[in-house]
MMTF fields as JSON, N, C-alpha, C and O atoms, coordinates in Angstrom:
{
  "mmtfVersion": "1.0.0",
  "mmtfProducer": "UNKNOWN",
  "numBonds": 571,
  "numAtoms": 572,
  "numGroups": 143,
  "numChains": 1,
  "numModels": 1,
  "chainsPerModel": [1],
  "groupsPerChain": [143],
  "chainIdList": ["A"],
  "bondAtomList": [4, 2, 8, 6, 12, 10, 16, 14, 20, 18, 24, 22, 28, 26, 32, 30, 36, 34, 40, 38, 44, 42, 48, 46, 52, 50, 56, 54, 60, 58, 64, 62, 68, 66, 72, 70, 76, 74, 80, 78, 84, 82, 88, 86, 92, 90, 96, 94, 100, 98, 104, 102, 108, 106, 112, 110, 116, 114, 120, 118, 124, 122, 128, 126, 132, 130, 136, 134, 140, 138, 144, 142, 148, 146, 152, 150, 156, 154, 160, 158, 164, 162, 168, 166, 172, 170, 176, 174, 180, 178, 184, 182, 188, 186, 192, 190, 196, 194, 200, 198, 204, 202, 208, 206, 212, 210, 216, 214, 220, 218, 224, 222, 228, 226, 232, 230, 236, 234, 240, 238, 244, 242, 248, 246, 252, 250, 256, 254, 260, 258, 264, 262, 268, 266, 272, 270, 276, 274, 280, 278, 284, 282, 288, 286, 292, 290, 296, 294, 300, 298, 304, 302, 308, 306, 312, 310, 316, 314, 320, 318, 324, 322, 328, 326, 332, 330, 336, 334, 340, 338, 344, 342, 348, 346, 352, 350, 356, 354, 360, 358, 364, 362, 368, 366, 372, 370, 376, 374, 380, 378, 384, 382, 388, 386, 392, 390, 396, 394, 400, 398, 404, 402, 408, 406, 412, 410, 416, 414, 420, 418, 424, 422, 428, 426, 432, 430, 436, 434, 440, 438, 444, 442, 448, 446, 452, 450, 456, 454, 460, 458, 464, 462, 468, 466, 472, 470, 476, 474, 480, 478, 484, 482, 488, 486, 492, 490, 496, 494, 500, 498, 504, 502, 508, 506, 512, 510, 516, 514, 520, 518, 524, 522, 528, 526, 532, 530, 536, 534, 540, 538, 544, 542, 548, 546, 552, 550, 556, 554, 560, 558, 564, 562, 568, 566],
  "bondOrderList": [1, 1, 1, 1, 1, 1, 1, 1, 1, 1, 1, 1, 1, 1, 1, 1, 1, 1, 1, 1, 1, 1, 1, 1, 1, 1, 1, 1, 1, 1, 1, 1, 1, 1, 1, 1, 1, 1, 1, 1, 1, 1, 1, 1, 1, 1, 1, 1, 1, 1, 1, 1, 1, 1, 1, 1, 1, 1, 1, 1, 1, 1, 1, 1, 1, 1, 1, 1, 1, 1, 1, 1, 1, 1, 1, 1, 1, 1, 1, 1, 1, 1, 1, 1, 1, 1, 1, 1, 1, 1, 1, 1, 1, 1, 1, 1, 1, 1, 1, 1, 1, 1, 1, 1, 1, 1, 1, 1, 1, 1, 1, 1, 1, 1, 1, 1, 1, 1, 1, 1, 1, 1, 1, 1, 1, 1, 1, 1, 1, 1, 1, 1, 1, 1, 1, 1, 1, 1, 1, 1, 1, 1],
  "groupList": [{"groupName": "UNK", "atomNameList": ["N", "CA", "C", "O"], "elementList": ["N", "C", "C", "O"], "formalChargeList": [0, 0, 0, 0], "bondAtomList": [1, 0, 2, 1, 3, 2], "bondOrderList": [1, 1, 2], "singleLetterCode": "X", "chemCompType": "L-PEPTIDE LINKING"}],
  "groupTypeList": [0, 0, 0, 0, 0, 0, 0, 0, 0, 0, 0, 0, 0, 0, 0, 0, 0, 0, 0, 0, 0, 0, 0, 0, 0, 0, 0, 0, 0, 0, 0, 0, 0, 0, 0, 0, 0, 0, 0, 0, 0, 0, 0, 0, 0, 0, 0, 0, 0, 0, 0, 0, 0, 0, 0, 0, 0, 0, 0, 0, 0, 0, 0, 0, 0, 0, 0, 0, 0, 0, 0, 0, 0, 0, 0, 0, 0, 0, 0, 0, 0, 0, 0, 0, 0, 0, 0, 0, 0, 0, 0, 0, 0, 0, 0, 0, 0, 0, 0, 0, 0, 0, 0, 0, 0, 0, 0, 0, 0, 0, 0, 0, 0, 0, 0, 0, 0, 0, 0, 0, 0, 0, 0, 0, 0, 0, 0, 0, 0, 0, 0, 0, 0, 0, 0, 0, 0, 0, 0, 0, 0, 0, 0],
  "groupIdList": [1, 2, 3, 4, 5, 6, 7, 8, 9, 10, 11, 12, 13, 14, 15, 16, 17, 18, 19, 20, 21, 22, 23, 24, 25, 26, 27, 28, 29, 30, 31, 32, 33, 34, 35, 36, 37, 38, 39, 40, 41, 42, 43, 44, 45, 46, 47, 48, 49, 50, 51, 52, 53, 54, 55, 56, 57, 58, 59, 60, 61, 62, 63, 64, 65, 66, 67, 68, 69, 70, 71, 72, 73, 74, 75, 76, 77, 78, 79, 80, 81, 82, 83, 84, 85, 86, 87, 88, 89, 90, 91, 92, 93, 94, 95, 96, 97, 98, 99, 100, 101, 102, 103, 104, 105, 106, 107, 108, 109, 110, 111, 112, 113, 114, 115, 116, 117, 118, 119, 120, 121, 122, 123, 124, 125, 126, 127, 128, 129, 130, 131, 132, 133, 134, 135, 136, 137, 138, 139, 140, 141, 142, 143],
  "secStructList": [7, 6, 6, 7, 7, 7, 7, 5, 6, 6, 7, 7, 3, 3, 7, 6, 6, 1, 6, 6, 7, 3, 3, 3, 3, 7, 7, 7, 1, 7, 7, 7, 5, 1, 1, 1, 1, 5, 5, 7, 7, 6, 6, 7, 7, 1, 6, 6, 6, 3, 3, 7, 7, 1, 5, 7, 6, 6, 1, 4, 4, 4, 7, 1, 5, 1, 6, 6, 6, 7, 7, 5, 7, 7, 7, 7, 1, 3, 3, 3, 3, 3, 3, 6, 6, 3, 3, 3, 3, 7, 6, 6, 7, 3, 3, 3, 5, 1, 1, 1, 7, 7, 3, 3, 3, 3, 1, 7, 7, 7, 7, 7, 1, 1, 7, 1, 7, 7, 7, 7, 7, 3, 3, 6, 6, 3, 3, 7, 1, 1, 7, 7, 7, 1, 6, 6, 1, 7, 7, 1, 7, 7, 7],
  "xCoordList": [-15.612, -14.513, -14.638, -14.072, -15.344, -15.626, -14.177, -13.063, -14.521, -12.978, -12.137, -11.195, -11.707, -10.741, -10.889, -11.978, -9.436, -9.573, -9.76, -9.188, -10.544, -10.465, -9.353, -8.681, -8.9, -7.759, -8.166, -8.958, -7.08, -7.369, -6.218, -5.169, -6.393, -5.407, -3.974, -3.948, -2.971, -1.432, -1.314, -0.367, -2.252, -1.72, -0.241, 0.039, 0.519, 1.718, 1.179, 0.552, 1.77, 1.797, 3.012, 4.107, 2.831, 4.295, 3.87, 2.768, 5.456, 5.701, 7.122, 8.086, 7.038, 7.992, 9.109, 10.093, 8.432, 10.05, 9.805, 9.452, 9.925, 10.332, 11.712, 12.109, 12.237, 14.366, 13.823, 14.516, 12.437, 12.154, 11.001, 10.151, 10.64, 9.329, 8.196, 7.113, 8.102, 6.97, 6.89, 7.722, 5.74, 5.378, 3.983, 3.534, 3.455, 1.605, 1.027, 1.538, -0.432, -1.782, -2.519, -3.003, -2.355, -3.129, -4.56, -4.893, -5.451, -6.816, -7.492, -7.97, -7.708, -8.275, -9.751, -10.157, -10.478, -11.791, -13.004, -14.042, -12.663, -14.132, -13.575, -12.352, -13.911, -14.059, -14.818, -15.31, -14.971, -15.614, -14.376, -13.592, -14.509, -13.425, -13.657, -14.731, -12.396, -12.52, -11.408, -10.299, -11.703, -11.069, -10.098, -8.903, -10.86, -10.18, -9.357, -9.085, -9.158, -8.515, -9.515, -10.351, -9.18, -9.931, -10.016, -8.992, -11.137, -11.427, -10.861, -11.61, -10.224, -10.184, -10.501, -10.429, -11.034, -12.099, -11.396, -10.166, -11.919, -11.533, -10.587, -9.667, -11.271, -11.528, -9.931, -9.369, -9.202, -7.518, -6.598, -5.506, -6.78, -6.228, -4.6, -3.864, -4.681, -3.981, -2.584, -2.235, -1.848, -0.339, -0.072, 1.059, -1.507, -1.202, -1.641, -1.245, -2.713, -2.675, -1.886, -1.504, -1.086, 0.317, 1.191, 1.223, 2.241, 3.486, 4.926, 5.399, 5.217, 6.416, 7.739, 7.683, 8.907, 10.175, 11.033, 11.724, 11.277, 12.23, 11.905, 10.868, 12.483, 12.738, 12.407, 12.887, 11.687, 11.078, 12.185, 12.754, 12.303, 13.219, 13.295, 14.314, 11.735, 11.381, 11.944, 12.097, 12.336, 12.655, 13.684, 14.283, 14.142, 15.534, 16.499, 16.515, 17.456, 18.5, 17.877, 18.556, 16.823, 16.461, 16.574, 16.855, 16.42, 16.436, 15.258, 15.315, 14.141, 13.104, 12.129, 12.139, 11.401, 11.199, 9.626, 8.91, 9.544, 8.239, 7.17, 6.223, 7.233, 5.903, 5.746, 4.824, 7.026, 6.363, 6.068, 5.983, 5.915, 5.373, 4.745, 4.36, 4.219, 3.293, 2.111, 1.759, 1.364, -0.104, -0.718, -0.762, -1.303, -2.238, -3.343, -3.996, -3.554, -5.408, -6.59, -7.545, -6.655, -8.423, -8.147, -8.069, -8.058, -8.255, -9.184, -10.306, -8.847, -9.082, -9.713, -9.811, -10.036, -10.013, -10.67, -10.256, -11.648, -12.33, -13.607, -14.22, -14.066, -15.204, -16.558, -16.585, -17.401, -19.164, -19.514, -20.618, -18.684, -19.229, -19.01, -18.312, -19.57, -19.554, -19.525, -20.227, -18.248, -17.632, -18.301, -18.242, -18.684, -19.625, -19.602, -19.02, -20.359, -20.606, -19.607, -19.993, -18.239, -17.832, -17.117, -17.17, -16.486, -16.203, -14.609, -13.51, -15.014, -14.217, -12.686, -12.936, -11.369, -10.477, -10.229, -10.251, -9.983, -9.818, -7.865, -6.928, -7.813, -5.962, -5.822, -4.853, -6.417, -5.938, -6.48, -6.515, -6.854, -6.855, -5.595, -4.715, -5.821, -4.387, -4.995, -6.19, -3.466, -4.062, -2.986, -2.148, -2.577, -1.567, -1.316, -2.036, 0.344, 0.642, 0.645, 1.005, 0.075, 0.725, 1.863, 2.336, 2.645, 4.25, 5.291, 6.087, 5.563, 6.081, 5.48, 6.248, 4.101, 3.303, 3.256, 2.669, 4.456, 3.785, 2.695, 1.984, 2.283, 1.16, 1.668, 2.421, 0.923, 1.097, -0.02, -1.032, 0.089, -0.746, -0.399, 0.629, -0.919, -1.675, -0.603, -0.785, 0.33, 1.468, 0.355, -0.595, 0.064, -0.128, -1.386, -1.241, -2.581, -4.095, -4.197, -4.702, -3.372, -3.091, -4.402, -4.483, -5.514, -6.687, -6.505, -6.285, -6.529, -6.36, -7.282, -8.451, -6.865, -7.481, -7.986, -8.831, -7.352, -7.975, -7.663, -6.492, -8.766, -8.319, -6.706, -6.301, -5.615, -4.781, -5.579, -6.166, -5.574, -6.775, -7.953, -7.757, -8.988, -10.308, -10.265, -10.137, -10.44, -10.346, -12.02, -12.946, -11.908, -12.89, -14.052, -13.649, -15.846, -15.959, -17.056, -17.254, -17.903, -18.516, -20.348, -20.778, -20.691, -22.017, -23.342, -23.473, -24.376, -25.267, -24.705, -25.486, -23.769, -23.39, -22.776, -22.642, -22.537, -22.074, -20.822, -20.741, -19.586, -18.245, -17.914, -18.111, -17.338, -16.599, -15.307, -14.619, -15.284, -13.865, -12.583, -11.489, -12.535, -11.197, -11.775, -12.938, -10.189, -10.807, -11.329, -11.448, -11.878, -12.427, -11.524, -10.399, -11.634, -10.815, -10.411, -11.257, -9.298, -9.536, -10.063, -10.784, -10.067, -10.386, -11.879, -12.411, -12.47, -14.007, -14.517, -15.577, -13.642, -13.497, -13.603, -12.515, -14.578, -14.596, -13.104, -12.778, -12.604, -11.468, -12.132, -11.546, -13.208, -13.774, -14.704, -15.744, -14.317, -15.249, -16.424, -16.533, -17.398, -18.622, -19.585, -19.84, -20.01, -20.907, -22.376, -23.029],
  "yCoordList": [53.679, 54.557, 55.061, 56.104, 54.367, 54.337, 54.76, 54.366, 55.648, 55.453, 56.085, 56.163, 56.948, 57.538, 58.977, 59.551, 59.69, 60.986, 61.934, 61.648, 63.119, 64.194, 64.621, 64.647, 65.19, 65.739, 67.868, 68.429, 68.59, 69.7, 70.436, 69.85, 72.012, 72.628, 72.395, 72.344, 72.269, 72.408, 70.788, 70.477, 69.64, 68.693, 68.169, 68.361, 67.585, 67.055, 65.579, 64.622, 65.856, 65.157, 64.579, 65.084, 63.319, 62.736, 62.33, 61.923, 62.599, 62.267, 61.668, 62.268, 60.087, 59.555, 59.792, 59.121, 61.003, 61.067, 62.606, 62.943, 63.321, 64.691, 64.473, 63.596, 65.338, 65.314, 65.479, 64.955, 66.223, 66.33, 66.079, 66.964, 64.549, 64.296, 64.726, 64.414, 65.408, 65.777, 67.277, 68.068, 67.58, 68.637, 69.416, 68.881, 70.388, 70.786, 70.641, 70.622, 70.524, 70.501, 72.394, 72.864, 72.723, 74.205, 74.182, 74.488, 73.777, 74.344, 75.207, 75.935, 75.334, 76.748, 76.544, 77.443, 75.805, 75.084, 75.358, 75.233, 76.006, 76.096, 76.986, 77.022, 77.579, 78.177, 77.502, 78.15, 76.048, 75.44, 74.649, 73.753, 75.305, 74.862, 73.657, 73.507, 72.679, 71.755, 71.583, 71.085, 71.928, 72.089, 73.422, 73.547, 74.225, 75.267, 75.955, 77.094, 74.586, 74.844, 74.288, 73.395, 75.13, 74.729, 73.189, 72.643, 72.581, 71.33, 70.777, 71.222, 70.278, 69.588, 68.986, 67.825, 69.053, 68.511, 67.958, 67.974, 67.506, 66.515, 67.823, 67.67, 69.271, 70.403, 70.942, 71.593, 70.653, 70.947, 70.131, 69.665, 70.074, 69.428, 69.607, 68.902, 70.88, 72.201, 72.47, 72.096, 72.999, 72.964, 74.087, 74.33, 74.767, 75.69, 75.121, 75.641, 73.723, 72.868, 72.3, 72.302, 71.31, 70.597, 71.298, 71.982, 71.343, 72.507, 71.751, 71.202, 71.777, 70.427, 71.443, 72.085, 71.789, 72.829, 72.017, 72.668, 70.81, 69.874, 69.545, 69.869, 69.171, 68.875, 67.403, 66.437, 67.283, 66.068, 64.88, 64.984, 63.878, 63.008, 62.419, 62.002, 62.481, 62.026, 63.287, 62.832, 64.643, 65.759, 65.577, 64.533, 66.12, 65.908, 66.916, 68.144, 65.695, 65.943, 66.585, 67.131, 66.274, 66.123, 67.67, 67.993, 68.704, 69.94, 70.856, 71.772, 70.455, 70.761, 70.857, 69.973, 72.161, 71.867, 70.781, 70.207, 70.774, 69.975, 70.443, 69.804, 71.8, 73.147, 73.504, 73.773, 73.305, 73.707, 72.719, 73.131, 71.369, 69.881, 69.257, 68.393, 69.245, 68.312, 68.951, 70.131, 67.499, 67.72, 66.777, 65.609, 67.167, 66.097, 65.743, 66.547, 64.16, 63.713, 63.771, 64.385, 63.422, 62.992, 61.937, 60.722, 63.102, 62.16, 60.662, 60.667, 59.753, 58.547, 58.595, 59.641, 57.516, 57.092, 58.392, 58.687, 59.138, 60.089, 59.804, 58.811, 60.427, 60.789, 60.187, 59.958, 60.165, 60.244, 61.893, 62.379, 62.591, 63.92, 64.489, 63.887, 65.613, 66.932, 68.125, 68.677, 68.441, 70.117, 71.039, 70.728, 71.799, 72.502, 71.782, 71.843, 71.26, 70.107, 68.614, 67.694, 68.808, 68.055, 67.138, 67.551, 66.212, 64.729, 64.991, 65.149, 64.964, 65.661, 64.718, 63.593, 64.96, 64.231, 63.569, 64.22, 62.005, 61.012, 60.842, 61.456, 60.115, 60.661, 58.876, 58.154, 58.651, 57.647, 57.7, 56.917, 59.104, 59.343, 59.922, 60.573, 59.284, 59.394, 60.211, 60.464, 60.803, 61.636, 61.087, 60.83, 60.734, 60.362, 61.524, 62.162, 61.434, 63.157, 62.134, 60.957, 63.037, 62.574, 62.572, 61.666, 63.986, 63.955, 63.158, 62.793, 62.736, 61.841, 60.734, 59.802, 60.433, 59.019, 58.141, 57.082, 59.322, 58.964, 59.055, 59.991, 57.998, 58.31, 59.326, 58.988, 60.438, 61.596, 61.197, 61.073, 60.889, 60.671, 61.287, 61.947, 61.336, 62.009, 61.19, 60.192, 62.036, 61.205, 62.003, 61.238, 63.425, 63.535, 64.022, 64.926, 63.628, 64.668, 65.92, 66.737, 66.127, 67.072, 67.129, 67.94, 66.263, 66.248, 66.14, 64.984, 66.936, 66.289, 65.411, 65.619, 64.065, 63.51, 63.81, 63.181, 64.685, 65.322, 66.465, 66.841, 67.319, 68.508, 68.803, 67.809, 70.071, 70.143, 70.232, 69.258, 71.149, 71.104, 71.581, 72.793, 71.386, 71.929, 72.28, 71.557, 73.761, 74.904, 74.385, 73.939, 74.646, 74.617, 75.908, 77.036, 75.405, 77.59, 77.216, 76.087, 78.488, 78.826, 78.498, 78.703, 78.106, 77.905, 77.834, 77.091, 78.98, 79.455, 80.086, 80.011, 80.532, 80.798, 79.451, 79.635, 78.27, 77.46, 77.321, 77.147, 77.303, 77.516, 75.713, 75.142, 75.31, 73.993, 74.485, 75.505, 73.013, 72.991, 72.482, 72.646, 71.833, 71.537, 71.545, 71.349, 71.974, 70.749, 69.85, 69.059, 69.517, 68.177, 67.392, 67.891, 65.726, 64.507, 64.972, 65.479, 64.776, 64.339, 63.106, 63.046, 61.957, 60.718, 60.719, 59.624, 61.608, 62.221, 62.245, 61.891, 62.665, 63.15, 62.524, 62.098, 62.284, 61.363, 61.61, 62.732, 60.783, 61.238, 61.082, 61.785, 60.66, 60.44, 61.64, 62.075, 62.082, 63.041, 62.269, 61.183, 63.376, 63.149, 64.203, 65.343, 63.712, 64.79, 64.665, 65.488],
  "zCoordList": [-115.898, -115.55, -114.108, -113.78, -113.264, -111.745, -111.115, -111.461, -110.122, -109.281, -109.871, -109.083, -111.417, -112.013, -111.503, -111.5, -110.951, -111.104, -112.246, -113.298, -112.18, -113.37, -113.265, -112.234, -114.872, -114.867, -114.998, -115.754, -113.753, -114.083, -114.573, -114.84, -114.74, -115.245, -114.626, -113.397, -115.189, -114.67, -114.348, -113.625, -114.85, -115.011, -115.663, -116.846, -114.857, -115.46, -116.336, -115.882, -117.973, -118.922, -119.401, -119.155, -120.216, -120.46, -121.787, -122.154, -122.753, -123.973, -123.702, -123.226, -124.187, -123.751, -125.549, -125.86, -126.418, -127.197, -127.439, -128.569, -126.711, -125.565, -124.967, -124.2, -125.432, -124.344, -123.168, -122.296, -122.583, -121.339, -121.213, -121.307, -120.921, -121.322, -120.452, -120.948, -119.192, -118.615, -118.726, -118.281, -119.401, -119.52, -118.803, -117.79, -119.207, -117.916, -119.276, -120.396, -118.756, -119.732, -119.267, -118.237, -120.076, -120.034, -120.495, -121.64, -119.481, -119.94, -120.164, -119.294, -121.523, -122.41, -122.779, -123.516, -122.536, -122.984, -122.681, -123.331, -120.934, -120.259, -119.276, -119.408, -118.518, -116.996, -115.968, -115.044, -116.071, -115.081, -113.864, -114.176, -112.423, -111.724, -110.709, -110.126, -110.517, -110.288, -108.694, -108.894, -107.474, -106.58, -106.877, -106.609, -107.417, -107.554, -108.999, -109.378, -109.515, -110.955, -111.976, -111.837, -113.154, -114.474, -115.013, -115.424, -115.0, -115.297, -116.657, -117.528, -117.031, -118.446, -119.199, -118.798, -120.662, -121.401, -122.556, -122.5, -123.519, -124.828, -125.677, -126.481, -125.097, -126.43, -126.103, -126.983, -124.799, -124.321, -125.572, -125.246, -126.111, -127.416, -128.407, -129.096, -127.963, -129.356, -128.95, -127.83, -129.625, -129.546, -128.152, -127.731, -127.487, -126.67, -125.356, -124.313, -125.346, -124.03, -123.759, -122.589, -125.027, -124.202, -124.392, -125.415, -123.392, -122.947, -122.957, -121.962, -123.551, -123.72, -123.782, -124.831, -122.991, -123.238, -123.9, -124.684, -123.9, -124.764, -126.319, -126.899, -126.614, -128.435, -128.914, -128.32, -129.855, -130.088, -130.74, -131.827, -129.888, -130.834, -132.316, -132.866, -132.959, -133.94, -134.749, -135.883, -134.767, -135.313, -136.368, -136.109, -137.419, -137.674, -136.832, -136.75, -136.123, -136.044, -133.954, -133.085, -133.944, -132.523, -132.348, -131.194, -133.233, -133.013, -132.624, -131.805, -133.364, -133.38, -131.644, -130.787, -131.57, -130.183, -129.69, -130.51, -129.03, -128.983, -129.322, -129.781, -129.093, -128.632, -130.87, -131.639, -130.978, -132.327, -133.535, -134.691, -133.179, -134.142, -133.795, -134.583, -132.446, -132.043, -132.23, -132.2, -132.509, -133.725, -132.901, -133.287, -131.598, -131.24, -132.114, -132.779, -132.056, -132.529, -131.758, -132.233, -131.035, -130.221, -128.872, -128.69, -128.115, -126.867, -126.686, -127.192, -126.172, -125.816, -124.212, -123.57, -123.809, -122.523, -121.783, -120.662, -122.378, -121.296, -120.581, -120.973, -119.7, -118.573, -119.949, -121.158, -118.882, -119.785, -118.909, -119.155, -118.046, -117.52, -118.871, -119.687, -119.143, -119.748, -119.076, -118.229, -119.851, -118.813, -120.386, -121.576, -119.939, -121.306, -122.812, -123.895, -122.303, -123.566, -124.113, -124.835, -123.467, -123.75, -123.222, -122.063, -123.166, -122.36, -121.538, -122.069, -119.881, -119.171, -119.415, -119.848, -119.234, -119.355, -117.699, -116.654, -117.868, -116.935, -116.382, -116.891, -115.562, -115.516, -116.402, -116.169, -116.91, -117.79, -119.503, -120.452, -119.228, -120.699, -121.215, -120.652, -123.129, -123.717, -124.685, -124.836, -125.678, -127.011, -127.57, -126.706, -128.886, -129.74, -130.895, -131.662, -130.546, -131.641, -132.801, -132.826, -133.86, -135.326, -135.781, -136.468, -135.315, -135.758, -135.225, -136.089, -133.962, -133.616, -133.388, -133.151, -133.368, -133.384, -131.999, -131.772, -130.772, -129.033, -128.758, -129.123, -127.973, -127.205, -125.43, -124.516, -125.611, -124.259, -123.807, -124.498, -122.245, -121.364, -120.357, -120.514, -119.248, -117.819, -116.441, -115.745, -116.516, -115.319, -114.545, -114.378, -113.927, -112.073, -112.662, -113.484, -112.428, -112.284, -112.182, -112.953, -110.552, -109.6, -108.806, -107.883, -109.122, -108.166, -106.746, -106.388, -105.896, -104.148, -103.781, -104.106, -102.902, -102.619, -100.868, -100.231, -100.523, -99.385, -98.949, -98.987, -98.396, -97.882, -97.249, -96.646, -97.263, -96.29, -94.986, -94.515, -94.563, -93.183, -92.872, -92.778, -92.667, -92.529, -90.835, -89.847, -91.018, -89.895, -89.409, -90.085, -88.107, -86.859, -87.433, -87.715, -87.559, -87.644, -86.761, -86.311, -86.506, -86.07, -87.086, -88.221, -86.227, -87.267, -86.192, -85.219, -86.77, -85.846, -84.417, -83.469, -84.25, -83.125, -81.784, -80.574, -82.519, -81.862, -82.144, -83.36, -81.555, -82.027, -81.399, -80.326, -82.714, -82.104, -81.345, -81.382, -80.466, -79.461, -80.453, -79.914, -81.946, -82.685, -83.698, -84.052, -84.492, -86.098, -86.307, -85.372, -87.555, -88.022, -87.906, -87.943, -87.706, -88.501, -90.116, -90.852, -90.458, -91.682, -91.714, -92.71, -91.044, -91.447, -91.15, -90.968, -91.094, -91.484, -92.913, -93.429, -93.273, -94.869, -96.032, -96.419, -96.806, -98.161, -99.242, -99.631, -99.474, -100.843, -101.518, -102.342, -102.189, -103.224, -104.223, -103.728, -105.48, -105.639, -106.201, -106.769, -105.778, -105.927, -106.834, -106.446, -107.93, -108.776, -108.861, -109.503]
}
């Protein structure tokens, strides 16, 4: 799973039988932060991590909202990291609801792959003359 971004809090998710299929992932699992936002783990699971405002098509009569039938199972396709104990979510990990029987997966990470700008500082009393390159800069995270 080389090369996959982690997925963190306020990830955009997709249920393709949702009237509005992209919804956020709310991580409730850990307090461990990941560029700033809460990391996401196997344990984001529950009818209060996925956030869905549209109505499930499988519903009768397409009335039903998303937020109150979807029954995720067990994430797929995750990390070998452990965010307090458990297996961090990858942006190509999936979970399959039971009630409508979609598979919801990981449309945006929201991981940055590079700083906006890294400010010039002062260090030991030597003040640089500019900013850094970004093209200095690894995109790659590293643990």
């Amino acid at each position: 799973m080389s090369g996959k971004k982690y997925v963190c809090n306020g990830a955009k998710i997709e249920c393709p039988l949702c009237t509005k299929p992209i919804g956020k992932l709310k991580v409730t699992s850990n307090s461990i932060k990941l560029q700033d936002k809460t990391w996401a783990n196997i344990k984001d699971k529950g009818k209060v991590n996925l956030k869905f405002s549209g109505k499930c098509i499988k519903s009768p009569k397409q009335k039903i909202p998303c937020k109150a039938v979807i029954a995720p199972i067990k994430w797929i396709n995750t990390g070998e990291i452990l965010i307090q104990g458990d297996k961090a979510l990858l942006e190509c990990s999936t979970i399959k609801c039971s009630y409508g029987g979609a598979t919801i997966k990981i449309k945006d990470h929201i991981q940055k792959s590079e700083p906006d700008t890294i400010e010039a500082t002062d260090i030991d009393g030597i003040a640089p003359d500019s900013a850094i390159s970004q093209s200095l800069v690894s995109s790659k995270l590293v643990i």
